[in-house]
Amino acid sequence: MGKVIGIDLGTTNSCVSVVENGQPIIIPSSTGSRTTPSVVGFSKKGETFIGETAKRQAITNPDRTISSIKREMGTNWKKKIDKTVYKPQMISALVLGQLKKDAEKYLGEPVTDAVITVPAYFNDVQRQATKDAGTIAGLNVLRMINEPTSAALSYGLDHGESQKVMVYDLGGGTFDVSIIDISEGNIEVMATSGDNMLGGDDFDNRIVNWVVDEFARSNGVNLSKDFAAMQRIKEAAEQAKKELSASDAADINLPYIVQEKGQPVHLNMRITRQQFEQMTRDLVERTEPPVRRAMSDAGVTNRDLSKVLLVGGSTRMPAVQEKVRNLTGLEPSKNINPDECVALGAAVLGSTLTGNALISAGTGQSLILFDITPYSLAIETVGGIATRLIERNSPIPTRFAKVFTTAHPYQPAVDINVLQGEGPMAADNKSIGQFRLGGIRRAPAGVPQIEVTFDINTDGILEVTAKDLDTGQFQSITITAEDRMSDREIEKAKKSTQILLEDKGK
Ligand code: AMP
């Protein structure tokens, strides 16, 4: 078996790592940086740009450039460029394919096996989409691991002592918080919570909106419909945000932002950290309920926590660090790199999957890893009730079976509606799959015995089976959204992705 790479497929940036001489290291990109922007661009001439080059051409090619695709994973987002209709899996596959190529160049050997990280809060459909992206990229996805678990894994390597740790991960597009128990060689996720739609992009957008409003007020020009101008403002807003993590004010200078009556107009603004913190306070506050929920689910209070690990570039914002301090009463740990630790942990797991023991550098003990399912899973039963089979935060892999019966006399079939969420009624939850089990032997209501089994594998992917215990008839589905790509579609996308990646290499 060749080397296994660990990939942090981020909203804004991605990162790839491998274990060499027993230590995980970051593989530099072809341009020499340690992370690769998760951006893909298609030129009008038919070239494909991925990563740094895609980000750079975004300004001049905004409507053919795709970024933050992670937010769309598992949705039916589509974009037609020239003759091809791209789905989120295909765009992510291009990013993954680039990381694979970078790793092959660095290692000087072909790479196929990978561990890919996903936000702990990703649901089944989003996980499937990520796995499909890996397949399209020509990767054999050995395992998917939750990002906070991965961070703790890289952390656990350096510090072996028993402890309960909070991983607070605010990246480009998602927020995750997990409570992790590291003890006697085990790393166990006790609880996890988060917000799929909260991240650094939202902070950038607040600055963008402020710039557009200010510009309209002082110049009477609405820039919001000007693609190229908006792209430049977006980039400058992110830059200003980053500067504000270290200084009290940042300047946004964009010469020639627009032409008015044949004359160039420049954009010059100054934003203070105080202004920025005011306009984004509610975003920082939105991290509080998930933190409280994760703590209460794990049954821990501040006193039980010995460390808070900050993951994701957005945790560099002082207001975020202050919030974490207030919530936990702890000074966040600064000795791990928030941009790299997730990929490092994935490489560590990858190495153990090829038979290398996962050893804690602190204690010299081998580590065992547990992951959990982020949502409760149920089926709909009579009266629209959600009957739970698997509680949220159950360790995975897991399997649970329960016997149900029919509600009507001589019912020939039962419809299984699989639900995800915490509500008591079916309508309060998200329906993630439906199927019918037919061929039930004719019998009065309440006589047939239908066994429903939920099986969650180590990737967090759910398979549901319904079996008539009388006839032995059964039906099963791997839960997929209606927009999940079929195997044929994946195969087709794989071919075209390889062509795009090869063209790039010329
Ligand atoms: P990640 O998804 O972990 O790569 O996080 C990327 C996000 O972190 C992006 O929204 C970046 O703008 C943000 N970020 C990176 N560095 C900083 C910084 N110094 N201050 C504030 N945000 C940052």
PDB file of N, CA and C in Angstrom, residues 164-166 177-181 188-193 290-306 372 392-393:
ATOM      1  N   LYS A 164     -10.277  16.642  29.143  1.00  0.00           N
ATOM      2  CA  LYS A 164     -11.436  16.928  28.306  1.00  0.00           C
ATOM      3  C   LYS A 164     -11.149  18.248  27.606  1.00  0.00           C
ATOM      4  N   VAL A 165     -11.336  18.232  26.313  1.00  0.00           N
ATOM      5  CA  VAL A 165     -10.905  19.368  25.510  1.00  0.00           C
ATOM      6  C   VAL A 165     -12.065  19.861  24.663  1.00  0.00           C
ATOM      7  N   MET A 166     -12.192  21.182  24.544  1.00  0.00           N
ATOM      8  CA  MET A 166     -13.172  21.722  23.603  1.00  0.00           C
ATOM      9  C   MET A 166     -12.429  22.109  22.325  1.00  0.00           C
ATOM     10  N   VAL A 177     -18.257  22.876  17.040  1.00  0.00           N
ATOM     11  CA  VAL A 177     -17.676  22.798  18.382  1.00  0.00           C
ATOM     12  C   VAL A 177     -17.853  21.365  18.870  1.00  0.00           C
ATOM     13  N   SER A 178     -16.799  20.839  19.440  1.00  0.00           N
ATOM     14  CA  SER A 178     -16.868  19.465  19.935  1.00  0.00           C
ATOM     15  C   SER A 178     -16.219  19.373  21.298  1.00  0.00           C
ATOM     16  N   ILE A 179     -16.735  18.469  22.090  1.00  0.00           N
ATOM     17  CA  ILE A 179     -16.103  18.181  23.376  1.00  0.00           C
ATOM     18  C   ILE A 179     -15.464  16.808  23.221  1.00  0.00           C
ATOM     19  N   ILE A 180     -14.192  16.762  23.516  1.00  0.00           N
ATOM     20  CA  ILE A 180     -13.425  15.548  23.259  1.00  0.00           C
ATOM     21  C   ILE A 180     -12.750  15.076  24.542  1.00  0.00           C
ATOM     22  N   ASP A 181     -12.823  13.782  24.750  1.00  0.00           N
ATOM     23  CA  ASP A 181     -12.198  13.205  25.939  1.00  0.00           C
ATOM     24  C   ASP A 181     -10.939  12.473  25.489  1.00  0.00           C
ATOM     25  N   GLU A 188     -12.036  10.258  22.401  1.00  0.00           N
ATOM     26  CA  GLU A 188     -13.457  10.028  22.186  1.00  0.00           C
ATOM     27  C   GLU A 188     -14.192  11.358  22.064  1.00  0.00           C
ATOM     28  N   VAL A 189     -14.978  11.479  20.987  1.00  0.00           N
ATOM     29  CA  VAL A 189     -15.801  12.677  20.857  1.00  0.00           C
ATOM     30  C   VAL A 189     -17.025  12.473  21.748  1.00  0.00           C
ATOM     31  N   MET A 190     -17.209  13.344  22.717  1.00  0.00           N
ATOM     32  CA  MET A 190     -18.347  13.177  23.626  1.00  0.00           C
ATOM     33  C   MET A 190     -19.605  13.828  23.069  1.00  0.00           C
ATOM     34  N   ALA A 191     -19.440  14.958  22.407  1.00  0.00           N
ATOM     35  CA  ALA A 191     -20.592  15.664  21.841  1.00  0.00           C
ATOM     36  C   ALA A 191     -20.101  16.646  20.799  1.00  0.00           C
ATOM     37  N   THR A 192     -20.976  16.940  19.885  1.00  0.00           N
ATOM     38  CA  THR A 192     -20.601  17.911  18.859  1.00  0.00           C
ATOM     39  C   THR A 192     -21.821  18.725  18.452  1.00  0.00           C
ATOM     40  N   SER A 193     -21.580  19.949  18.046  1.00  0.00           N
ATOM     41  CA  SER A 193     -22.669  20.818  17.619  1.00  0.00           C
ATOM     42  C   SER A 193     -22.072  21.866  16.686  1.00  0.00           C
ATOM     43  N   PRO A 290     -24.475  26.758  20.074  1.00  0.00           N
ATOM     44  CA  PRO A 290     -23.875  25.436  19.838  1.00  0.00           C
ATOM     45  C   PRO A 290     -22.858  25.038  20.918  1.00  0.00           C
ATOM     46  N   VAL A 291     -22.103  26.016  21.418  1.00  0.00           N
ATOM     47  CA  VAL A 291     -21.130  25.706  22.481  1.00  0.00           C
ATOM     48  C   VAL A 291     -21.875  25.188  23.712  1.00  0.00           C
ATOM     49  N   ARG A 292     -22.943  25.887  24.071  1.00  0.00           N
ATOM     50  CA  ARG A 292     -23.707  25.467  25.260  1.00  0.00           C
ATOM     51  C   ARG A 292     -24.325  24.091  25.053  1.00  0.00           C
ATOM     52  N   ARG A 293     -24.826  23.863  23.834  1.00  0.00           N
ATOM     53  CA  ARG A 293     -25.465  22.576  23.575  1.00  0.00           C
ATOM     54  C   ARG A 293     -24.456  21.429  23.639  1.00  0.00           C
ATOM     55  N   ALA A 294     -23.300  21.648  23.043  1.00  0.00           N
ATOM     56  CA  ALA A 294     -22.273  20.587  23.051  1.00  0.00           C
ATOM     57  C   ALA A 294     -21.861  20.286  24.494  1.00  0.00           C
ATOM     58  N   MET A 295     -21.722  21.349  25.298  1.00  0.00           N
ATOM     59  CA  MET A 295     -21.303  21.130  26.691  1.00  0.00           C
ATOM     60  C   MET A 295     -22.377  20.386  27.462  1.00  0.00           C
ATOM     61  N   SER A 296     -23.644  20.788  27.230  1.00  0.00           N
ATOM     62  CA  SER A 296     -24.693  20.118  28.001  1.00  0.00           C
ATOM     63  C   SER A 296     -24.877  18.679  27.524  1.00  0.00           C
ATOM     64  N   ASP A 297     -24.749  18.438  26.219  1.00  0.00           N
ATOM     65  CA  ASP A 297     -24.833  17.060  25.713  1.00  0.00           C
ATOM     66  C   ASP A 297     -23.713  16.184  26.282  1.00  0.00           C
ATOM     67  N   ALA A 298     -22.540  16.794  26.426  1.00  0.00           N
ATOM     68  CA  ALA A 298     -21.400  16.017  26.930  1.00  0.00           C
ATOM     69  C   ALA A 298     -21.453  15.911  28.452  1.00  0.00           C
ATOM     70  N   GLY A 299     -22.357  16.708  29.059  1.00  0.00           N
ATOM     71  CA  GLY A 299     -22.459  16.704  30.519  1.00  0.00           C
ATOM     72  C   GLY A 299     -21.233  17.296  31.190  1.00  0.00           C
ATOM     73  N   VAL A 300     -20.643  18.301  30.554  1.00  0.00           N
ATOM     74  CA  VAL A 300     -19.477  18.934  31.180  1.00  0.00           C
ATOM     75  C   VAL A 300     -19.765  20.402  31.468  1.00  0.00           C
ATOM     76  N   THR A 301     -19.105  20.909  32.484  1.00  0.00           N
ATOM     77  CA  THR A 301     -19.156  22.332  32.778  1.00  0.00           C
ATOM     78  C   THR A 301     -17.748  22.877  32.544  1.00  0.00           C
ATOM     79  N   ASN A 302     -17.625  24.200  32.669  1.00  0.00           N
ATOM     80  CA  ASN A 302     -16.311  24.827  32.466  1.00  0.00           C
ATOM     81  C   ASN A 302     -15.237  24.159  33.291  1.00  0.00           C
ATOM     82  N   ARG A 303     -15.622  23.747  34.508  1.00  0.00           N
ATOM     83  CA  ARG A 303     -14.613  23.194  35.423  1.00  0.00           C
ATOM     84  C   ARG A 303     -14.015  21.881  34.908  1.00  0.00           C
ATOM     85  N   ASP A 304     -14.808  21.162  34.099  1.00  0.00           N
ATOM     86  CA  ASP A 304     -14.306  19.874  33.596  1.00  0.00           C
ATOM     87  C   ASP A 304     -13.348  20.033  32.415  1.00  0.00           C
ATOM     88  N   LEU A 305     -13.402  21.195  31.783  1.00  0.00           N
ATOM     89  CA  LEU A 305     -12.584  21.385  30.575  1.00  0.00           C
ATOM     90  C   LEU A 305     -11.170  21.789  30.963  1.00  0.00           C
ATOM     91  N   SER A 306     -10.196  21.127  30.359  1.00  0.00           N
ATOM     92  CA  SER A 306      -8.841  21.567  30.689  1.00  0.00           C
ATOM     93  C   SER A 306      -8.214  22.388  29.562  1.00  0.00           C
ATOM     94  N   ILE A 372     -18.638  10.113  16.416  1.00  0.00           N
ATOM     95  CA  ILE A 372     -20.043  10.021  16.794  1.00  0.00           C
ATOM     96  C   ILE A 372     -20.926  10.543  15.679  1.00  0.00           C
ATOM     97  N   ARG A 392     -28.559  11.208  18.984  1.00  0.00           N
ATOM     98  CA  ARG A 392     -27.397  11.974  18.533  1.00  0.00           C
ATOM     99  C   ARG A 392     -26.233  11.753  19.513  1.00  0.00           C
ATOM    100  N   ASN A 393     -25.041  11.926  19.006  1.00  0.00           N
ATOM    101  CA  ASN A 393     -23.803  11.715  19.769  1.00  0.00           C
ATOM    102  C   ASN A 393     -23.548  10.244  20.109  1.00  0.00           C
TER     103      ASN A 393
END
